[in-house]
XYZ file of N, CA and C in Angstrom:
291
model
N 16.469 30.393 -110.710
C 16.345 29.880 -109.369
C 15.445 30.821 -108.560
N 14.521 30.250 -107.818
C 13.594 31.046 -107.013
C 14.215 31.440 -105.684
N 13.794 32.597 -105.227
C 14.186 33.056 -103.903
C 13.004 32.812 -102.971
N 13.143 31.902 -102.025
C 12.043 31.551 -101.140
C 12.047 32.345 -99.840
N 12.909 33.314 -99.738
C 12.935 34.132 -98.525
C 11.817 35.157 -98.611
N 11.099 35.343 -97.537
C 10.016 36.319 -97.523
C 10.557 37.705 -97.199
N 9.776 38.693 -97.550
C 10.164 40.061 -97.282
C 10.070 40.337 -95.779
N 11.059 40.973 -95.225
C 11.018 41.273 -93.801
C 10.221 42.556 -93.563
N 9.710 42.691 -92.362
C 8.959 43.883 -91.979
C 9.614 44.498 -90.765
N 9.262 45.727 -90.496
C 9.809 46.418 -89.335
C 8.973 46.102 -88.106
N 9.594 45.480 -87.123
C 8.926 45.184 -85.857
C 9.204 46.333 -84.900
N 8.168 46.777 -84.215
C 8.297 47.875 -83.262
C 7.876 47.397 -81.876
N 8.520 47.917 -80.862
C 8.172 47.618 -79.480
C 7.430 48.816 -78.901
N 6.240 48.579 -78.363
C 5.420 49.638 -77.776
C 5.160 49.275 -76.321
N 5.534 50.168 -75.408
C 5.271 49.912 -73.990
C 3.854 50.347 -73.650
N 3.141 49.489 -72.919
C 1.753 49.742 -72.542
C 1.630 49.657 -71.024
N 1.134 50.736 -70.412
C 0.911 50.742 -68.961
C -0.508 51.175 -68.609
N -1.298 51.515 -69.618
C -2.673 51.955 -69.382
C -3.537 51.648 -70.595
N -4.826 51.916 -70.465
C -5.744 51.653 -71.568
C -5.617 52.737 -72.634
N -6.057 52.409 -73.843
C -6.033 53.348 -74.954
C -5.374 52.753 -76.181
N -5.142 53.590 -77.174
C -4.587 53.147 -78.442
C -3.146 52.659 -78.290
N -2.849 51.524 -78.906
C -1.489 50.985 -78.960
C -0.887 51.300 -80.322
N -1.698 51.129 -81.375
C -1.240 51.385 -82.739
C -2.447 51.609 -83.635
N -2.360 52.592 -84.514
C -3.440 52.852 -85.451
C -3.239 52.099 -86.746
N -4.328 51.826 -87.437
C -4.252 51.149 -88.720
C -3.979 49.663 -88.588
N -3.882 49.021 -89.717
C -3.651 47.568 -89.786
C -2.338 47.217 -89.078
N -2.417 46.325 -88.097
C -1.275 45.987 -87.241
C -1.283 44.496 -86.948
N -0.102 43.915 -86.828
C 0.014 42.510 -86.422
C 0.728 42.418 -85.077
N 0.138 41.650 -84.169
C 0.776 41.349 -82.892
C 1.754 40.212 -83.127
N 3.035 40.447 -82.844
C 4.082 39.442 -83.042
C 4.550 38.816 -81.735
N 4.409 39.558 -80.640
C 4.836 39.035 -79.347
C 4.439 39.985 -78.242
N 4.546 39.503 -77.005
C 4.215 40.341 -75.852
C 5.069 39.896 -74.667
N 5.521 40.871 -73.889
C 6.228 40.621 -72.635
C 5.530 41.446 -71.560
N 5.291 40.826 -70.405
C 4.605 41.514 -69.313
C 5.338 41.277 -68.009
N 5.365 42.306 -67.175
C 5.840 42.152 -65.802
C 4.711 42.554 -64.872
N 4.626 41.880 -63.745
C 3.597 42.166 -62.754
C 4.287 42.407 -61.421
N 4.278 43.649 -60.974
C 4.890 44.015 -59.697
C 3.903 43.936 -58.540
N 2.708 43.442 -58.804
C 1.670 43.386 -57.780
C 1.689 42.114 -56.951
N 0.662 41.974 -56.117
C 0.553 40.824 -55.219
C -0.566 39.869 -55.638
N -1.192 40.141 -56.812
C -2.228 39.257 -57.352
C -1.983 39.064 -58.848
N -2.523 37.988 -59.411
C -2.459 37.772 -60.853
C -3.259 38.859 -61.549
N -2.672 39.451 -62.603
C -3.338 40.525 -63.343
C -3.244 40.227 -64.833
N -4.032 40.942 -65.633
C -4.117 40.610 -67.054
C -4.096 41.843 -67.941
N -4.022 41.569 -69.252
C -4.127 42.597 -70.282
C -5.091 42.085 -71.343
N -5.881 42.995 -71.915
C -6.805 42.671 -73.004
C -6.527 43.614 -74.160
N -6.291 43.037 -75.342
C -6.053 43.825 -76.549
C -7.205 43.589 -77.518
N -7.729 44.682 -78.081
C -8.842 44.607 -79.017
C -8.463 45.266 -80.329
N -9.166 44.866 -81.399
C -8.951 45.538 -82.673
C -9.843 46.774 -82.743
N -9.739 47.509 -83.844
C -10.486 48.752 -83.994
C -11.989 48.580 -84.018
N -12.461 47.354 -84.235
C -13.895 47.068 -84.239
C -14.398 46.649 -82.866
N -13.518 46.640 -81.859
C -13.910 46.259 -80.509
C -13.889 44.762 -80.245
N -13.395 43.984 -81.201
C -13.306 42.529 -81.006
C -12.049 42.196 -80.212
N -12.213 41.428 -79.140
C -11.070 41.016 -78.331
C -10.242 40.013 -79.119
N -8.960 40.325 -79.285
C -8.051 39.465 -80.030
C -7.045 38.755 -79.117
N -6.770 39.320 -77.947
C -5.734 38.751 -77.068
C -6.055 39.075 -75.620
N -6.012 38.057 -74.765
C -6.092 38.219 -73.310
C -5.012 37.325 -72.720
N -4.222 37.874 -71.805
C -3.242 37.032 -71.113
C -3.090 37.498 -69.677
N -2.745 36.549 -68.832
C -2.534 36.793 -67.413
C -1.049 36.737 -67.092
N -0.677 37.417 -66.019
C 0.685 37.351 -65.507
C 0.598 37.169 -63.990
N 1.173 36.092 -63.459
C 1.117 35.849 -62.020
C 1.806 36.957 -61.217
N 1.454 37.035 -59.966
C 2.033 38.059 -59.079
C 3.541 37.966 -59.052
N 4.207 39.126 -59.138
C 5.655 39.190 -59.041
C 6.399 38.414 -60.105
N 5.805 38.227 -61.272
C 6.398 37.364 -62.288
C 6.522 38.093 -63.624
N 7.071 37.380 -64.600
C 7.228 37.870 -65.971
C 6.589 36.857 -66.903
N 5.874 37.349 -67.913
C 5.264 36.500 -68.940
C 5.759 36.983 -70.290
N 6.202 36.075 -71.149
C 6.643 36.439 -72.498
C 6.145 35.389 -73.477
N 5.683 35.855 -74.648
C 5.178 34.934 -75.655
C 5.422 35.521 -77.043
N 6.012 34.720 -77.927
C 6.177 35.090 -79.335
C 5.143 34.331 -80.138
N 4.362 35.045 -80.931
C 3.337 34.398 -81.739
C 3.950 33.794 -82.996
N 3.546 32.584 -83.338
C 4.118 31.925 -84.516
C 3.613 32.543 -85.827
N 4.355 32.259 -86.878
C 4.008 32.638 -88.253
C 3.716 34.139 -88.368
N 2.507 34.495 -88.786
C 2.181 35.895 -89.061
C 1.559 36.623 -87.876
N 1.513 36.001 -86.719
C 0.944 36.654 -85.551
C -0.565 36.787 -85.658
N -1.105 37.773 -84.940
C -2.547 38.033 -84.929
C -2.788 39.371 -85.609
N -3.695 39.400 -86.581
C -4.008 40.615 -87.319
C -5.046 41.446 -86.573
N -4.740 42.709 -86.372
C -5.666 43.695 -85.826
C -5.984 44.630 -86.996
N -7.146 44.443 -87.610
C -7.459 45.075 -88.887
C -7.480 46.597 -88.805
N -8.165 47.176 -87.867
C -8.326 48.631 -87.791
C -7.630 49.236 -86.578
N -6.460 48.753 -86.250
C -5.719 49.286 -85.109
C -5.791 48.369 -83.909
N -4.961 48.683 -82.918
C -4.889 47.892 -81.689
C -5.115 48.818 -80.495
N -5.980 48.364 -79.592
C -6.306 49.118 -78.391
C -6.148 48.221 -77.173
N -5.605 48.772 -76.109
C -5.583 48.076 -74.822
C -6.854 48.491 -74.085
N -7.789 47.543 -73.933
C -9.066 47.873 -73.295
C -9.058 47.605 -71.794
N -8.105 46.810 -71.316
C -7.985 46.540 -69.878
C -6.555 46.111 -69.586
N -6.029 46.603 -68.460
C -4.688 46.224 -68.023
C -4.624 46.348 -66.506
N -4.002 45.368 -65.865
C -3.864 45.395 -64.416
C -3.059 46.608 -63.955
N -3.357 47.091 -62.762
C -2.719 48.299 -62.226
C -1.209 48.152 -62.069
N -0.732 46.920 -61.879
C 0.696 46.691 -61.653
C 1.397 46.042 -62.852
N 0.721 46.048 -64.012
C 1.261 45.434 -65.230
C 1.984 46.474 -66.073
N 3.163 46.112 -66.557
C 3.853 46.836 -67.618
C 4.033 45.840 -68.752
N 3.556 46.203 -69.944
C 3.644 45.293 -71.085
C 4.453 45.945 -72.199
N 5.232 45.135 -72.891
C 5.866 45.546 -74.122
C 5.266 44.697 -75.224
N 4.593 45.376 -76.163
C 3.893 44.704 -77.246
C 4.756 44.832 -78.502
N 5.056 43.708 -79.149
C 5.838 43.687 -80.373
C 4.876 43.628 -81.559
N 4.922 44.650 -82.418
C 3.986 44.749 -83.535
C 4.733 45.012 -84.828
N 4.058 44.738 -85.924
C 4.523 45.236 -87.215
C 3.330 45.708 -88.012
N 3.598 46.576 -88.971
C 2.532 47.205 -89.757
C 2.626 46.790 -91.183
Protein backbone atom coordinates (compact mmCIF):
# COMPACT_ATOMS: atom_id res chain seq x y z
CA UNK A 1 0.00 0.00 0.00
CA UNK A 2 1.34 3.44 -0.94
CA UNK A 3 1.69 6.30 1.46
CA UNK A 4 0.39 9.42 -0.29
CA UNK A 5 1.26 11.81 2.51
CA UNK A 6 3.99 14.26 1.61
CA UNK A 7 6.96 15.01 3.77
CA UNK A 8 6.40 17.97 6.06
CA UNK A 9 8.83 20.87 6.29
CA UNK A 10 9.67 23.29 9.05
CA UNK A 11 7.81 26.57 8.65
CA UNK A 12 9.43 29.59 10.29
CA UNK A 13 7.96 32.99 11.10
CA UNK A 14 10.24 35.98 10.43
CA UNK A 15 9.22 39.47 11.50
CA UNK A 16 10.09 42.20 8.99
CA UNK A 17 10.05 45.92 9.84
CA UNK A 18 12.75 47.22 7.48
CA UNK A 19 14.57 46.48 4.25
CA UNK A 20 17.28 43.83 3.98
CA UNK A 21 17.70 40.08 4.07
CA UNK A 22 14.74 37.99 5.27
CA UNK A 23 16.28 34.56 4.63
CA UNK A 24 19.38 33.27 2.89
CA UNK A 25 19.44 30.41 0.44
CA UNK A 26 16.57 28.64 -1.27
CA UNK A 27 13.35 29.68 0.50
CA UNK A 28 9.61 29.33 -0.07
CA UNK A 29 7.09 32.00 0.90
CA UNK A 30 4.13 30.19 2.51
CA UNK A 31 2.19 33.13 3.92
CA UNK A 32 2.34 36.72 5.08
CA UNK A 33 0.59 38.82 7.73
CA UNK A 34 0.89 42.61 7.82
CA UNK A 35 -0.33 45.35 10.13
CA UNK A 36 -0.41 49.01 9.18
CA UNK A 37 -0.48 51.51 12.04
CA UNK A 38 -0.28 54.46 9.65
CA UNK A 39 -2.83 56.81 8.11
CA UNK A 40 -2.20 55.80 4.46
CA UNK A 41 -2.13 52.52 2.52
CA UNK A 42 1.41 51.09 2.58
CA UNK A 43 3.10 48.10 0.97
CA UNK A 44 5.88 45.53 1.12
CA UNK A 45 8.03 44.21 -1.74
CA UNK A 46 9.90 40.90 -1.51
CA UNK A 47 12.60 39.97 -4.02
CA UNK A 48 14.69 36.88 -4.63
CA UNK A 49 18.49 36.85 -4.52
CA UNK A 50 18.64 37.77 -8.22
CA UNK A 51 16.68 40.99 -7.63
CA UNK A 52 13.48 39.70 -9.25
CA UNK A 53 10.33 40.94 -7.51
CA UNK A 54 8.33 37.92 -6.38
CA UNK A 55 5.71 39.50 -4.08
CA UNK A 56 4.12 42.93 -3.61
CA UNK A 57 1.14 43.53 -1.34
CA UNK A 58 -0.64 46.52 0.13
CA UNK A 59 -2.22 46.98 3.53
CA UNK A 60 -4.86 49.69 4.05
CA UNK A 61 -4.43 52.30 6.77
CA UNK A 62 -5.06 51.01 10.28
CA UNK A 63 -5.78 47.51 9.02
CA UNK A 64 -4.44 43.94 8.93
CA UNK A 65 -3.71 41.88 5.81
CA UNK A 66 -3.12 38.11 5.89
CA UNK A 67 -2.65 35.64 3.05
CA UNK A 68 -1.68 31.96 2.91
CA UNK A 69 -0.20 30.87 -0.40
CA UNK A 70 -1.64 27.66 -1.85
CA UNK A 71 0.30 24.47 -2.59
CA UNK A 72 4.08 25.02 -2.56
CA UNK A 73 4.03 28.80 -2.18
CA UNK A 74 6.46 31.02 -4.08
CA UNK A 75 10.07 29.89 -4.55
CA UNK A 76 12.83 32.41 -3.84
CA UNK A 77 15.82 30.62 -5.40
CA UNK A 78 18.78 32.53 -3.91
CA UNK A 79 17.27 33.96 -0.73
CA UNK A 80 14.57 36.46 0.15
CA UNK A 81 15.06 40.20 0.57
CA UNK A 82 12.64 42.93 1.59
CA UNK A 83 13.44 45.71 -0.89
CA UNK A 84 10.68 48.11 0.22
CA UNK A 85 8.36 48.36 3.21
CA UNK A 86 6.07 51.12 4.44
CA UNK A 87 7.24 53.07 7.50
CA UNK A 88 4.23 51.92 9.55
CA UNK A 89 4.18 48.28 8.34
CA UNK A 90 5.06 45.29 10.50
CA UNK A 91 5.06 42.02 8.56
CA UNK A 92 5.37 38.42 9.64
CA UNK A 93 6.60 36.30 6.74
CA UNK A 94 6.00 32.53 6.90
CA UNK A 95 8.77 30.63 5.10
CA UNK A 96 10.22 27.19 4.77
CA UNK A 97 13.60 26.05 3.51
